[in-house]
Short mmCIF file of C-alpha atoms in Angstrom, two decimals:
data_model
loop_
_atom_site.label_atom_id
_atom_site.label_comp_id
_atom_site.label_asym_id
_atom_site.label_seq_id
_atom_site.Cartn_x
_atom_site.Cartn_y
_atom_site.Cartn_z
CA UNK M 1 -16.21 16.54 3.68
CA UNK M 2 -14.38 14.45 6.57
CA UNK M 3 -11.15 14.62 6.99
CA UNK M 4 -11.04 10.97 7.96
CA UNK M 5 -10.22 9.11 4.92
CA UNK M 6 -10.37 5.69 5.95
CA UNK M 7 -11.43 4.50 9.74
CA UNK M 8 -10.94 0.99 11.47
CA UNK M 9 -13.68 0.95 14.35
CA UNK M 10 -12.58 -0.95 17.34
CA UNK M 11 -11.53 -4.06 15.12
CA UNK M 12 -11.07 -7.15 16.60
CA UNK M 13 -9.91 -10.75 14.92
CA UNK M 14 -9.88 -13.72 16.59
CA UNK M 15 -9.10 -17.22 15.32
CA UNK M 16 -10.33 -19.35 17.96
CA UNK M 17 -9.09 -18.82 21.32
CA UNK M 18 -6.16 -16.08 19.69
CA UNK M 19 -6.88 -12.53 19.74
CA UNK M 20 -4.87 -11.64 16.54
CA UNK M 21 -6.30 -7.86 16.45
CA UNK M 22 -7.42 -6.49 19.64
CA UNK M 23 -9.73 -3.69 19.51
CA UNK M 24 -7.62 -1.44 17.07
CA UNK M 25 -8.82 2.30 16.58
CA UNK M 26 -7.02 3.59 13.49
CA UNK M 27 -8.08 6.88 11.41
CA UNK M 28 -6.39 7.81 8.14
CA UNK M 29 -6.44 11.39 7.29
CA UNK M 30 -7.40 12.92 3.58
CA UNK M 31 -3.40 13.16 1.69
CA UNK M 32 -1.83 11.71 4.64
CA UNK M 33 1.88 9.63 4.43
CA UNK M 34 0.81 7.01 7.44
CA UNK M 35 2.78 4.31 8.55
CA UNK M 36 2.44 1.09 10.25
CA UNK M 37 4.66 -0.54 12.23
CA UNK M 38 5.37 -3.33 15.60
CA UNK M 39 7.69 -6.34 15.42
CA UNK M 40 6.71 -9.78 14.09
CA UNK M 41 3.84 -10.60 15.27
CA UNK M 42 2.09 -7.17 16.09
CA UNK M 43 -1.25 -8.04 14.20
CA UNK M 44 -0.31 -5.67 10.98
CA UNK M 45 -1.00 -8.36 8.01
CA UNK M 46 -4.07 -8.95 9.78
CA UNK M 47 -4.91 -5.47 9.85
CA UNK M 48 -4.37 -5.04 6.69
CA UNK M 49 -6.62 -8.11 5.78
CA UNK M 50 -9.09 -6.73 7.45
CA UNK M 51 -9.05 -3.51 5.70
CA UNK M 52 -8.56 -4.63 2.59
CA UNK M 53 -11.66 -7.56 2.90
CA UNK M 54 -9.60 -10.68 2.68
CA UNK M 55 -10.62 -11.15 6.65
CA UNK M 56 -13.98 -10.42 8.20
CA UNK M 57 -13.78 -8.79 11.76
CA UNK M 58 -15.00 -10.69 14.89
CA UNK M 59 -15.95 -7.33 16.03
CA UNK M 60 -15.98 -3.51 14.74
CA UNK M 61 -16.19 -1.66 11.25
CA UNK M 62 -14.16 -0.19 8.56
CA UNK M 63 -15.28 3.06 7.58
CA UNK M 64 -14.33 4.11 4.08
CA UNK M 65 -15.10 8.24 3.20
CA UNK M 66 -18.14 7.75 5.01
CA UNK M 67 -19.18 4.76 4.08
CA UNK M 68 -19.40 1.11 6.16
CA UNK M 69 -17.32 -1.09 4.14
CA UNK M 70 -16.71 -3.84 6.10
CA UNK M 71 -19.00 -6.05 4.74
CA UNK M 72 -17.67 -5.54 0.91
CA UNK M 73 -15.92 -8.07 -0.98
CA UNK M 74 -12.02 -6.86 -1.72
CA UNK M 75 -13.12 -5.75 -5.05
CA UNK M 76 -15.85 -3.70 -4.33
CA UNK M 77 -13.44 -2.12 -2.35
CA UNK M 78 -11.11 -1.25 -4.79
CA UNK M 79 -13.71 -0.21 -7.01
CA UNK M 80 -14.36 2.85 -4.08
CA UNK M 81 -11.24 3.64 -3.86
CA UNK M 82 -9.01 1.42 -1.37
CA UNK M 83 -6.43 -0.71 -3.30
CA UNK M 84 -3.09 -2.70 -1.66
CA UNK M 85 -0.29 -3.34 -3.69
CA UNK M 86 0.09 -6.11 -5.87
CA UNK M 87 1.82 -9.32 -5.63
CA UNK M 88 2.78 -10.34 -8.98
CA UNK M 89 0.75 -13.57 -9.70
CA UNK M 90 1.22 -16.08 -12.17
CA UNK M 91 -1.31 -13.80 -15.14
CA UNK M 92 1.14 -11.02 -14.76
CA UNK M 93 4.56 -12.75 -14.95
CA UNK M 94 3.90 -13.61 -18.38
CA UNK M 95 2.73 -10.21 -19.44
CA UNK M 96 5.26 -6.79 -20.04
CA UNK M 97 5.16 -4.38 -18.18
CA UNK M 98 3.37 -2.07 -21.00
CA UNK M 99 0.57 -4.98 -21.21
CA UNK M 100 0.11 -5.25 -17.57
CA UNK M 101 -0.73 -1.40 -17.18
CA UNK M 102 -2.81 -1.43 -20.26
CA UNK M 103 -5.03 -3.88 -19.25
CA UNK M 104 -5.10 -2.91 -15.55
CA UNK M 105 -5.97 0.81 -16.95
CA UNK M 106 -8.29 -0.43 -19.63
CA UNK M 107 -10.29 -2.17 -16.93
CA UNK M 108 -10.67 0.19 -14.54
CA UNK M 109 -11.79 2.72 -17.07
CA UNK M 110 -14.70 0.28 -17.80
CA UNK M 111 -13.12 -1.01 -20.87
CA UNK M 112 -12.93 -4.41 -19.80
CA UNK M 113 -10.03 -7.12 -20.74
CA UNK M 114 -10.21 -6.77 -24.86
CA UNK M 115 -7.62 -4.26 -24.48
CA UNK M 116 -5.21 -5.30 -26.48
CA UNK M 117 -6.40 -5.29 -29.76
CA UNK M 118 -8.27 -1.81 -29.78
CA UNK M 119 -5.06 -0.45 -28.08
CA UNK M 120 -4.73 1.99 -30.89
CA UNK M 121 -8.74 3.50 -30.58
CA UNK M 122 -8.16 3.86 -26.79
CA UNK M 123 -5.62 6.62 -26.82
CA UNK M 124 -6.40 7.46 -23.06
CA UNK M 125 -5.53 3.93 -22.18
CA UNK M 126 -2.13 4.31 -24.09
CA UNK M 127 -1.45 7.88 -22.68
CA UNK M 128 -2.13 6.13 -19.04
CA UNK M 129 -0.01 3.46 -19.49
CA UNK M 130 2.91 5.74 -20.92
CA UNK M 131 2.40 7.98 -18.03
CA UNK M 132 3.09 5.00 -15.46
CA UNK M 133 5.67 3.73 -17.03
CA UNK M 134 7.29 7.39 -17.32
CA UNK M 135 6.81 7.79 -13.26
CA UNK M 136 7.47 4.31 -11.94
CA UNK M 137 10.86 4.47 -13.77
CA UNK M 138 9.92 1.10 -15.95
CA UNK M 139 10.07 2.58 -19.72
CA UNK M 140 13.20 1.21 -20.69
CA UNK M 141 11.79 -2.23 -19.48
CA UNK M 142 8.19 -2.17 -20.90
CA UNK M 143 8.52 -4.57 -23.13
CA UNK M 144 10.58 -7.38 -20.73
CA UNK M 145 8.30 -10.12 -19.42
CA UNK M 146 7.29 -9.31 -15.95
CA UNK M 147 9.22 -12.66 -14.77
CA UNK M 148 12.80 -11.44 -16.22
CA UNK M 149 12.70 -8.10 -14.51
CA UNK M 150 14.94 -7.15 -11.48
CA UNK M 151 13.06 -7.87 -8.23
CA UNK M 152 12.97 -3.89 -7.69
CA UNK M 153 11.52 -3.25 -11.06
CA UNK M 154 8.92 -5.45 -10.05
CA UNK M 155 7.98 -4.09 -6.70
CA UNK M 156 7.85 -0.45 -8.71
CA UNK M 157 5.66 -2.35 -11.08
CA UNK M 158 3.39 -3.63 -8.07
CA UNK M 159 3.28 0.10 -7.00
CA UNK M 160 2.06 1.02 -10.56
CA UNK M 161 -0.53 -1.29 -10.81
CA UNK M 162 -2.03 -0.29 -7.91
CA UNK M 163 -1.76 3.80 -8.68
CA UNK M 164 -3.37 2.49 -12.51
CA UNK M 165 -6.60 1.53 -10.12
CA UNK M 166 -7.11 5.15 -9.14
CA UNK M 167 -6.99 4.89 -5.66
CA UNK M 168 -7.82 7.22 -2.81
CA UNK M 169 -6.19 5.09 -0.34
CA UNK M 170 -2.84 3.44 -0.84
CA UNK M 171 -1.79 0.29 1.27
CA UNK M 172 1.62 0.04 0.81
CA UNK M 173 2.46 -3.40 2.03
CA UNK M 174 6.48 -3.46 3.03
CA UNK M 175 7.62 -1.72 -0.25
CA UNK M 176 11.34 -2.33 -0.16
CA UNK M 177 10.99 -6.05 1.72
CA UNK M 178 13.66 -8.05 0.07
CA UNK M 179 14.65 -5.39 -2.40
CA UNK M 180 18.72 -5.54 -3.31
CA UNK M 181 20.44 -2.43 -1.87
CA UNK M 182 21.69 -1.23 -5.17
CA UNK M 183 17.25 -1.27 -6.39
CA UNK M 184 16.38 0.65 -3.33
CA UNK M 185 17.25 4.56 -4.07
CA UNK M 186 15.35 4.16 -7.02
CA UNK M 187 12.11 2.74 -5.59
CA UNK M 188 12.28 4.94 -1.98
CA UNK M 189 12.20 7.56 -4.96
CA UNK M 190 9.19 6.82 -5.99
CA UNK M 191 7.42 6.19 -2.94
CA UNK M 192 8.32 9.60 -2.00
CA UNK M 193 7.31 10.88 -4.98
CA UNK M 194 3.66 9.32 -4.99
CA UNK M 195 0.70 11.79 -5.81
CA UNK M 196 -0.51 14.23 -2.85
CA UNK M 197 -3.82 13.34 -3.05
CA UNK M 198 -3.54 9.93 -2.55
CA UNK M 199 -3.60 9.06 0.88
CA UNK M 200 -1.38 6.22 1.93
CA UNK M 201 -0.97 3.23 4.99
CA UNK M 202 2.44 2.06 4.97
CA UNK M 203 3.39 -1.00 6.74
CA UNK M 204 7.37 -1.30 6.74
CA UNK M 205 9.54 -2.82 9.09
CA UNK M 206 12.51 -0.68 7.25
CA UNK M 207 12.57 2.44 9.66
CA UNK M 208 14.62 4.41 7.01
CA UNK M 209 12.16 4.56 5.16
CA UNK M 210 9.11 5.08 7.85
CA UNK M 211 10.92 7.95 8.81
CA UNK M 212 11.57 9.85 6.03
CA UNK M 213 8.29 8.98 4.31
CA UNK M 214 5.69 8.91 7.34
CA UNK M 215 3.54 12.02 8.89
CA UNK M 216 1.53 9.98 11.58
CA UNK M 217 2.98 7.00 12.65
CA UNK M 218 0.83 3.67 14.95
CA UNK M 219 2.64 1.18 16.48
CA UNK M 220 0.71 -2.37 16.76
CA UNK M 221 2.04 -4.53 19.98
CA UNK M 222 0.49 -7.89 20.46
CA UNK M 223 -2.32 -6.59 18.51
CA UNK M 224 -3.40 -3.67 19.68
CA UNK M 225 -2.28 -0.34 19.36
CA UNK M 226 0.41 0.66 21.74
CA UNK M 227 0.43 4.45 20.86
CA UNK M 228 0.32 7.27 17.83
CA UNK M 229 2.14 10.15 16.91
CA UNK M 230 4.15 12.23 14.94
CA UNK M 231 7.31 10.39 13.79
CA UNK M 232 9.33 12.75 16.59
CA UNK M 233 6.64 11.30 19.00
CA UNK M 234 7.28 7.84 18.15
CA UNK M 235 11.13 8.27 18.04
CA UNK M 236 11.05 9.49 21.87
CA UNK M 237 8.62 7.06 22.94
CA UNK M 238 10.43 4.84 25.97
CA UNK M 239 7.83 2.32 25.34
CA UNK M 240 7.86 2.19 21.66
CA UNK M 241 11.49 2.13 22.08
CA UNK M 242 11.80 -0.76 24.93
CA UNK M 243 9.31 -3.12 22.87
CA UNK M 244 10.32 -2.49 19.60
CA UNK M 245 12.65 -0.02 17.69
CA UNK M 246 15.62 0.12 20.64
CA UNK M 247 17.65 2.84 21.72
CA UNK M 248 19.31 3.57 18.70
CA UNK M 249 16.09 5.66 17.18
CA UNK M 250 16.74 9.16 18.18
CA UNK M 251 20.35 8.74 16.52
CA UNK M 252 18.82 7.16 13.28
CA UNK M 253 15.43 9.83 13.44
CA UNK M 254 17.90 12.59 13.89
CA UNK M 255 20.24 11.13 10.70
#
């Protein structure tokens, strides 16, 4: 078995006469805590499009444990294994918590949408559900409409819904972005805390949190990649350093 999780193959995007992703090599390793990062502008979102299916590359392939994915629809890609976290949609806001993970659960153990009802007769979809709720620190809200929760329960809830899908690779797309200070602890937490096996992508532009969390680190520039490292790598990089993070990143890396 490869180490190589999940591989983007020379990937290029271009809308018209803009190269938004330029040739971008990028291998994810089996259980690894991988972050993305560049300024505004870098080509990330498009990356991750890309990965995830919501663009199709100009050029190149995405390689998924072995397999060419890059011509698979976004949920035929979750289905083998590669899931991004949610943005709560409209469906969702007007569910709980509790009702959001059991029919997320219920579905991806082949169960389809009847959940509900049969809740009772599907004790593995309960115990599932319980077991989320437990980890993503969202019991004592279950039963709250997804629209009245804090805006950090709901990013933890985003989180959940994408762990309920069973995935082998995690895109975590800018966890904390916009979360409160006092909701943070709680949810940098629980990204630390996500299971070993499950390999993630971060893309962050919080650098607390890239480097405490992050093993192997690319920085995107313009849309390409600029270099990749270890997180001490990155932190001592003069060019990562003049064209993005600024001088202050040793004191920070070393904090």
């Amino acid at each position: 078995m490869s180490d190589i999780v999940l591989s983007a193959q020379g990937l290029v995007k271009k809308f018209g006469g803009i190269t938004a992703t330029n040739n971008v090599t990028l291998d994810v390793r089996r259980g690894a805590r991988h972050a993305l990062i560049g300024p505004n502008g870098a080509g990330k979102t498009t990356l991750i499009n890309l990965l995830t299916g919501v663009l199709e590359p100009t050029e190149g392939k995405i390689v998924l444990e072995g397999e060419d994915i890059s011509n698979l629809a976004p949920h035929q890609r979750v289905r083998r294994g590669m899931v991004r976290t949610f943005q709560i949609n409209q469906l969702f806001a007007s569910m709980t918590p509790l009702e959001t993970l059991a029919l997320v659960v219920s579905q991806q153990r082949g169960f389809g949408a009847s959940f509900w009802k049969p809740l009772g007769a599907r004790a593995a979809v309960a115990e599932r559900a319980e077991q989320l709720l437990q980890q993503f620190h969202l019991a004592e809200v279950m039963n709250q409409r997804t629209e009245h929760l804090a805006y950090g329960k709901r990013r933890l809830l985003e989180i959940a819904i994408a762990l309920a899908c069973e995935p082998r690779v995690l895109l975590l797309d800018e966890p904390v972005a916009g979360v409160p200070a006092g909701e943070r602890e709680e949810l940098l937490q629980t990204v630390a805390a996500l299971p070993a096996d499950v390999s993630v992508l971060l893309i962050e532009h919080d650098m607390d949190l890239v480097f405490s969390f992050a093993d192997r680190m690319t920085v995107l520039v313009n849309g390409g990649v600029l270099t990749e490292g270890n997180p001490e790598e990155i932190a001592n990089n003069h060019e990562v350093k003049a064209v993005y993070l600024g001088s202050d990143v040793e004191a920070m890396h070393a904090a």
